[in-house]
Tab-separated table of C-alpha atoms in Angstrom:
chain	number	residue	atom	x	y	z
A	1	MET	CA	178.878	174.509	98.348
A	2	LYS	CA	175.498	176.203	98.863
A	3	ILE	CA	174.162	174.682	95.653
A	4	HIS	CA	175.283	171.247	96.871
A	5	GLU	CA	173.429	171.787	100.158
A	6	LYS	CA	170.251	172.570	98.249
A	7	TYR	CA	170.273	169.211	96.505
A	8	ILE	CA	171.380	167.178	99.543
A	9	THR	CA	168.450	168.765	101.404
A	10	ARG	CA	166.194	167.422	98.669
A	11	CYS	CA	167.838	163.996	99.020
A	12	ILE	CA	166.971	163.935	102.740
A	13	GLU	CA	163.390	165.005	102.006
A	14	ILE	CA	162.690	162.224	99.517
A	15	ALA	CA	164.591	159.607	101.535
A	16	LYS	CA	161.916	159.867	104.225
A	17	ASN	CA	159.464	158.206	101.838
A	18	GLY	CA	161.185	154.964	102.842
A	19	LEU	CA	160.572	155.353	106.589
A	20	GLY	CA	159.750	152.022	108.195
A	21	THR	CA	160.233	149.922	105.041
A	22	THR	CA	163.942	149.780	104.152
A	23	ALA	CA	165.599	148.168	107.201
A	24	PRO	CA	168.049	146.587	107.543
A	25	ASN	CA	169.081	148.746	104.565
A	26	PRO	CA	169.593	152.481	105.196
A	27	MET	CA	166.900	154.959	104.180
A	28	VAL	CA	168.777	156.769	101.394
A	29	GLY	CA	167.714	159.579	99.067
A	30	SER	CA	169.335	160.550	95.750
A	31	VAL	CA	168.847	163.218	93.081
A	32	ILE	CA	170.540	163.706	89.712
A	33	VAL	CA	171.193	167.233	88.482
A	34	TYR	CA	172.054	168.542	85.018
A	35	LYS	CA	172.625	172.288	84.501
A	36	GLU	CA	171.050	173.066	87.899
A	37	GLN	CA	167.881	171.140	87.028
A	38	ILE	CA	166.822	167.932	88.760
A	39	ILE	CA	166.427	165.328	86.025
A	40	GLY	CA	165.986	162.295	88.277
A	41	GLU	CA	165.417	161.333	91.886
A	42	GLY	CA	164.831	158.228	93.945
A	43	PHE	CA	164.734	156.757	97.431
A	44	THR	CA	165.458	153.295	98.797
A	45	SER	CA	162.717	150.791	98.015
A	46	ALA	CA	161.356	148.366	100.586
A	47	TYR	CA	163.994	145.849	101.713
A	48	GLY	CA	165.117	143.660	98.828
A	49	GLY	CA	164.205	146.261	96.210
A	50	PRO	CA	166.401	148.758	94.326
A	51	HIS	CA	168.493	151.306	96.199
A	52	ALA	CA	168.027	155.080	95.939
A	53	GLU	CA	170.729	155.609	93.304
A	54	VAL	CA	169.260	152.866	91.096
A	55	ASN	CA	165.792	154.424	91.309
A	56	ALA	CA	167.183	157.903	90.611
A	57	ILE	CA	169.058	156.760	87.488
A	58	ALA	CA	166.022	154.797	86.284
A	59	SER	CA	163.848	157.926	86.593
A	60	VAL	CA	165.997	159.960	84.183
A	61	ALA	CA	164.140	160.214	80.870
A	62	ASP	CA	167.168	161.112	78.731
A	63	LYS	CA	170.023	158.800	79.806
A	64	THR	CA	172.450	160.600	77.447
A	65	LEU	CA	172.542	163.451	79.996
A	66	LEU	CA	173.988	161.223	82.728
A	67	HIS	CA	177.597	161.512	81.532
A	68	LYS	CA	177.353	165.287	82.103
A	69	ALA	CA	175.307	165.201	85.313
A	70	THR	CA	175.974	165.218	89.066
A	71	LEU	CA	174.499	162.571	91.366
A	72	TYR	CA	173.711	163.605	94.946
A	73	VAL	CA	173.148	161.022	97.687
A	74	THR	CA	172.760	161.096	101.480
A	75	LEU	CA	175.031	158.086	102.084
A	76	GLU	CA	178.083	156.625	100.371
A	77	PRO	CA	177.023	154.327	97.488
A	78	CYS	CA	177.425	150.627	98.278
A	79	SER	CA	180.244	148.660	96.649
A	80	HIS	CA	179.258	145.079	97.506
A	81	PHE	CA	176.738	142.529	96.283
A	82	GLY	CA	173.804	141.998	98.642
A	83	LYS	CA	170.161	141.652	97.675
A	84	THR	CA	171.026	143.981	94.762
A	85	PRO	CA	174.219	144.766	92.754
A	86	PRO	CA	176.596	147.568	93.900
A	87	CYS	CA	175.322	151.099	93.282
A	88	SER	CA	178.859	152.353	92.669
A	89	ASP	CA	179.138	149.995	89.675
A	90	LEU	CA	175.929	151.377	88.166
A	91	ILE	CA	177.131	154.976	88.593
A	92	ILE	CA	180.384	154.076	86.829
A	93	LYS	CA	178.534	152.187	84.096
A	94	HIS	CA	176.480	155.278	83.225
A	95	GLY	CA	179.565	157.523	83.266
A	96	ILE	CA	178.262	159.982	85.849
A	97	PRO	CA	181.306	162.248	86.334
A	98	HIS	CA	180.567	163.798	89.745
A	99	VAL	CA	179.051	162.314	92.910
A	100	VAL	CA	178.243	164.446	95.965
A	101	ILE	CA	177.862	162.427	99.178
A	102	GLY	CA	176.389	163.544	102.494
A	103	THR	CA	178.262	161.112	104.723
A	104	MET	CA	180.353	157.952	104.596
A	105	ASP	CA	178.763	154.563	105.306
A	106	SER	CA	179.906	153.131	108.657
A	107	HIS	CA	179.004	149.570	107.639
A	108	SER	CA	182.184	147.483	107.399
A	109	LYS	CA	181.163	146.147	103.966
A	110	VAL	CA	181.176	149.682	102.529
A	111	SER	CA	183.027	152.264	104.708
A	112	GLY	CA	185.063	154.099	102.063
A	113	LYS	CA	185.135	151.274	99.539
A	114	GLY	CA	182.357	152.825	97.439
A	115	ILE	CA	184.205	156.148	97.323
A	116	ASP	CA	187.489	154.435	96.410
A	117	LYS	CA	185.807	152.536	93.578
A	118	LEU	CA	184.274	155.733	92.161
A	119	LYS	CA	187.569	157.626	92.330
A	120	ALA	CA	189.464	154.732	90.711
A	121	ALA	CA	187.035	154.953	87.783
A	122	GLY	CA	187.794	158.666	87.332
A	123	CYS	CA	184.684	160.000	89.075
A	124	LYS	CA	185.017	163.224	91.075
A	125	VAL	CA	183.727	162.704	94.631
A	126	THR	CA	182.665	165.516	96.978
A	127	LEU	CA	182.193	164.197	100.525
A	128	GLY	CA	180.668	165.652	103.695
A	129	VAL	CA	178.014	168.024	102.351
A	130	MET	CA	175.489	168.610	105.162
A	131	GLU	CA	177.170	165.729	106.986
A	132	ALA	CA	175.558	166.411	110.382
A	133	ALA	CA	172.062	166.467	108.846
A	134	CYS	CA	172.745	163.256	106.912
A	135	LYS	CA	174.087	161.503	110.020
A	136	GLU	CA	170.980	162.567	111.922
A	137	HIS	CA	168.810	161.270	109.103
A	138	HIS	CA	170.634	157.907	109.142
A	139	LYS	CA	170.702	157.683	112.959
A	140	ARG	CA	168.923	154.313	113.077
A	141	PHE	CA	171.352	152.722	110.629
A	142	PHE	CA	174.452	154.234	112.256
A	143	THR	CA	173.362	153.332	115.803
A	144	PHE	CA	172.699	149.746	114.757
A	145	HIS	CA	176.150	149.300	113.210
A	146	SER	CA	178.300	151.423	115.540
A	147	LYS	CA	176.664	150.616	118.902
A	148	LYS	CA	175.490	147.107	117.969
A	149	ARG	CA	171.937	147.778	119.143
A	150	PRO	CA	168.684	149.258	117.849
A	151	TYR	CA	167.951	152.976	117.921
A	152	ILE	CA	165.796	153.199	121.060
A	153	ILE	CA	162.850	155.603	121.397
A	154	LEU	CA	161.015	155.806	124.719
A	155	LYS	CA	157.437	157.015	124.588
A	156	TRP	CA	154.834	157.705	127.226
A	157	ALA	CA	152.008	160.052	128.167
A	158	GLU	CA	151.671	161.637	131.586
A	159	THR	CA	149.069	163.794	133.292
A	160	GLN	CA	149.458	167.398	134.395
A	161	ASP	CA	150.257	166.077	137.888
A	162	GLY	CA	152.868	163.590	136.659
A	163	PHE	CA	151.073	160.231	136.541
A	164	ILE	CA	151.381	157.648	133.775
A	165	ALA	CA	148.401	155.519	134.881
A	166	PRO	CA	145.542	155.751	137.387
A	167	LYS	CA	145.684	153.978	140.750
A	168	THR	CA	142.825	151.683	139.786
A	169	ARG	CA	140.878	150.951	136.603
A	170	LYS	CA	137.462	149.461	135.973
A	171	GLU	CA	138.049	147.896	132.555
A	172	GLN	CA	140.808	146.018	130.709
A	173	LYS	CA	141.541	148.782	128.235
A	174	PRO	CA	143.731	151.905	128.054
A	175	VAL	CA	142.860	154.973	130.123
A	176	TRP	CA	143.586	157.769	127.663
A	177	ILE	CA	145.667	160.711	128.835
A	178	THR	CA	146.144	162.350	125.434
A	179	ASN	CA	143.759	163.582	122.742
A	180	PRO	CA	142.978	161.744	119.458
A	181	TYR	CA	145.483	163.844	117.468
A	182	SER	CA	148.375	162.803	119.704
A	183	ARG	CA	147.266	159.175	119.561
A	184	GLN	CA	147.205	159.300	115.756
A	185	LEU	CA	150.751	160.697	115.777
A	186	VAL	CA	151.841	157.693	117.855
A	187	HIS	CA	150.463	155.383	115.147
A	188	LYS	CA	152.482	157.307	112.557
A	189	TRP	CA	155.589	156.723	114.687
A	190	ARG	CA	154.832	153.008	114.900
A	191	ALA	CA	154.772	152.812	111.106
A	192	GLU	CA	158.226	154.448	111.001
A	193	GLU	CA	160.044	152.030	113.317
A	194	GLN	CA	160.792	148.332	113.043
A	195	ALA	CA	159.487	147.214	116.428
A	196	ILE	CA	157.481	148.217	119.485
A	197	LEU	CA	158.109	146.901	123.008
A	198	VAL	CA	155.859	146.528	126.049
A	199	GLY	CA	155.951	144.585	129.295
A	200	THR	CA	153.606	141.941	130.699
A	201	LYS	CA	151.735	144.383	132.941
A	202	THR	CA	150.843	146.691	130.031
A	203	VAL	CA	149.396	143.757	128.085
A	204	LEU	CA	147.401	142.481	131.085
A	205	GLU	CA	145.994	145.932	131.929
A	206	ASP	CA	145.408	147.404	128.434
A	207	ASN	CA	145.165	144.403	126.078
A	208	PRO	CA	146.762	146.577	123.332
A	209	GLY	CA	146.936	145.662	119.645
A	210	LEU	CA	150.205	147.607	119.116
A	211	THR	CA	149.429	147.999	115.411
A	212	VAL	CA	149.136	150.925	112.998
A	213	ARG	CA	145.375	151.408	113.101
A	214	ASP	CA	145.106	155.170	112.669
A	215	TRP	CA	147.795	155.570	110.008
A	216	THR	CA	148.948	153.888	106.826
A	217	GLY	CA	152.074	151.788	106.758
A	218	LYS	CA	153.664	148.608	107.969
A	219	HIS	CA	152.885	147.243	111.434
A	220	PRO	CA	155.944	147.074	113.702
A	221	VAL	CA	157.130	143.778	115.165
A	222	ARG	CA	155.469	143.470	118.588
A	223	VAL	CA	158.102	142.666	121.224
A	224	VAL	CA	156.522	141.553	124.493
A	225	LEU	CA	158.319	140.825	127.761
A	226	ASP	CA	156.657	137.781	129.291
A	227	ARG	CA	159.109	136.384	131.799
A	228	ALA	CA	157.075	133.372	132.906
A	229	LEU	CA	155.033	132.920	129.692
A	230	LYS	CA	151.821	133.636	131.567
A	231	LEU	CA	149.998	135.833	129.045
A	232	PRO	CA	146.699	134.284	127.844
A	233	LYS	CA	146.634	133.459	124.127
A	234	HIS	CA	143.343	135.283	123.531
A	235	PHE	CA	145.005	138.689	123.967
A	236	GLN	CA	145.321	140.965	120.941
A	237	ILE	CA	149.111	140.680	120.768
A	238	PHE	CA	148.671	137.055	119.668
A	239	ASN	CA	146.424	137.852	116.704
A	240	ASN	CA	147.616	137.626	113.092
A	241	GLU	CA	147.693	141.364	112.384
A	242	ALA	CA	151.441	141.654	113.013
A	243	GLU	CA	154.453	139.582	113.983
A	244	THR	CA	154.899	139.085	117.738
A	245	LEU	CA	158.186	138.277	119.453
A	246	ILE	CA	157.778	136.987	123.014
A	247	ILE	CA	160.814	137.344	125.274
A	248	SER	CA	160.848	135.101	128.335
A	249	GLU	CA	163.451	133.671	130.700
A	250	LYS	CA	164.496	131.396	127.849
A	251	GLU	CA	165.874	134.390	125.937
A	252	ILE	CA	167.284	136.686	128.659
A	253	ASP	CA	168.104	136.768	132.378
A	254	PHE	CA	165.557	139.077	134.012
A	255	SER	CA	167.640	139.530	137.168
A	256	ASN	CA	170.317	141.841	135.741
A	257	GLN	CA	170.820	144.421	132.947
A	258	VAL	CA	167.529	143.606	131.266
A	259	ALA	CA	167.684	146.549	128.827
A	260	LYS	CA	171.243	145.659	127.758
A	261	GLN	CA	170.266	142.031	127.150
A	262	LEU	CA	167.188	143.125	125.208
A	263	ALA	CA	169.254	145.474	123.050
A	264	ASP	CA	171.729	142.666	122.303
A	265	TYR	CA	168.940	140.198	121.532
A	266	LEU	CA	167.140	142.621	119.194
A	267	HIS	CA	170.412	143.415	117.421
A	268	GLN	CA	170.811	139.695	116.735
A	269	LYS	CA	167.297	139.755	115.265
A	270	ASP	CA	168.321	142.572	112.850
A	271	ILE	CA	165.928	145.071	114.453
A	272	GLN	CA	167.370	148.547	113.825
A	273	SER	CA	164.849	150.681	115.721
A	274	ILE	CA	162.295	150.202	118.464
A	275	ILE	CA	159.708	152.259	120.348
A	276	VAL	CA	159.415	151.316	124.005
A	277	GLU	CA	155.780	151.944	124.966
A	278	GLY	CA	155.756	149.887	128.148
A	279	GLY	CA	154.686	150.978	131.621
A	280	ARG	CA	156.821	152.786	134.175
A	281	GLU	CA	158.871	149.738	135.175
A	282	THR	CA	159.862	148.847	131.605
A	283	LEU	CA	160.611	152.454	130.646
A	284	GLN	CA	162.602	153.144	133.820
A	285	THR	CA	164.711	150.038	133.185
A	286	PHE	CA	165.975	151.545	129.919
A	287	ILE	CA	166.503	154.949	131.565
A	288	ASN	CA	168.404	153.498	134.530
A	289	GLU	CA	170.722	151.558	132.209
A	290	ASN	CA	171.132	154.675	130.032
A	291	LEU	CA	170.006	152.725	126.980
A	292	TRP	CA	167.885	155.180	125.042
A	293	ASP	CA	168.343	157.717	122.247
A	294	GLU	CA	165.096	159.704	122.280
A	295	ALA	CA	162.220	160.108	124.714
A	296	ARG	CA	158.919	161.381	123.342
A	297	VAL	CA	156.776	162.516	126.251
A	298	PHE	CA	153.193	163.744	125.982
A	299	ILE	CA	151.669	165.844	128.759
A	300	GLY	CA	147.909	165.578	128.562
A	301	ASN	CA	145.276	168.033	129.738
A	302	THR	CA	144.084	165.869	132.607
A	303	SER	CA	144.949	164.931	136.206
A	304	PHE	CA	144.695	161.680	138.204
A	305	LYS	CA	145.589	163.037	141.690
A	306	GLN	CA	147.001	159.596	142.495
A	307	GLY	CA	148.306	156.654	140.516
A	308	VAL	CA	151.520	155.365	138.922
A	309	LYS	CA	154.178	158.057	138.732
A	310	ALA	CA	155.687	158.803	135.303
A	311	PRO	CA	159.320	157.804	134.706
A	312	HIS	CA	162.035	160.250	135.677
A	313	ILE	CA	164.288	161.240	132.815
A	314	SER	CA	167.018	163.775	132.152
A	315	GLY	CA	168.448	164.753	128.808
A	316	LYS	CA	168.223	167.704	126.484
A	317	ILE	CA	164.751	168.825	125.424
A	318	ILE	CA	165.158	169.563	121.704
A	319	SER	CA	161.549	170.452	120.928
A	320	GLU	CA	158.263	171.285	122.610
A	321	THR	CA	155.112	171.141	120.495
A	322	ILE	CA	151.491	171.945	121.323
A	323	ILE	CA	149.037	169.411	119.877
A	324	ASP	CA	145.590	170.849	120.627
A	325	THR	CA	145.255	170.271	124.407
A	326	ASP	CA	148.489	168.260	124.738
A	327	VAL	CA	152.171	169.180	124.906
A	328	LEU	CA	154.805	166.932	123.303
A	329	LYS	CA	158.382	167.173	124.578
A	330	ILE	CA	161.221	165.415	122.730
A	331	HIS	CA	164.288	164.591	124.837
A	332	THR	CA	167.613	163.342	123.464
A	333	ASN	CA	170.228	161.389	125.381
A	334	GLU	CA	173.544	163.226	125.337
A	335	ASN	CA	175.422	160.748	127.556
C-alpha cells in the first residue's frame, strides 16, 4: 500500500496544475507506472479539454507497456459522455490491467459506474488509497455536488487591534492593512477559484478591480451585490477585464437568508468555488448563516484605534503562517 500512496501523492501534486481552470470538471491528476517507474502523467485540461487519464495515456512514449502498467488517479474515472468520451473506455481500450483510485466520484453520472465498467472488463481496481487526502483535494467538486452550493472561502485582513477598515477615509481606494507579499498571495487565490464576491459598500469605498493583477491565471467571475442597482457604470467592476455578475433584488430577496439564496443562485450558475472578499456586513452574513468552508484571515502589522470591527468567527485554526510582517490564519468550519 505504501507504494500506492507514493504515486497517489504524485497524482495530487500534478492535479494542482489545473487549479482555477477545470470547473465544472474536477481537478484530477493521474500517473501511469511500469516496474515502479512513472512512464506517463497528466492532469485535467481546461474545461472542455481532455481529462487527466487521457493526458497521462497520451504522454506514454511506448504504448506497448500499457497492458502491463498500473494507472493511478485521484478520482474515479468517468463512465459517461460529456464534453469528452468516457475515460474508463479509454483505459479498457489500452488494456491497462490495474487501476488505483484515490476516491469515488460523488457525481450521480459516475458514482461507482466507472469502477463497475473497469471491473466488468477484467481490470483490477484498488479503491481508497489516500482517500482523505484525495477528498480534501477535490473539496470544491464534492461540496458543489453533495451540498448543492459552491465551496465558500471567506477572506479579510484586520489590524492588530481588530479593525477591518478605518473610521473615515480620504480617497476612494483601498486602505492597505497587509504587506505586498500578502496581497500578491490573495491574487494567487483569486486565480484558483471560479468567482469572487463583494458588496455594494466595498465597491463604493474601494472601487476594486477584483482581477488577478499580481499573478498569472484566469480572472474570477466578479459577483457584486447591488440591491438597488445604484452602482455607477464607470467603476472598475464594469470594465471588460473579467466577467461581472450583478445580483440585485431581481435575483434574490435581501430581507432573509441572503447567503443561502446566494449559494443557491451561484450553484444554478455552475460556480463551484467563491472567495468572499466583501466588507464586514457581507462576511458576517455568511458567518451568521454558517455558510462557509474556510476563512483566510490576515493580521497586519498596523493599528487603526477606531473603525469598522472585523467579523467574529469561530472554527478550527488549521494553520498559522508568518508572511513578513503579517500573520495568516486559516480557519475551517467544522459545523
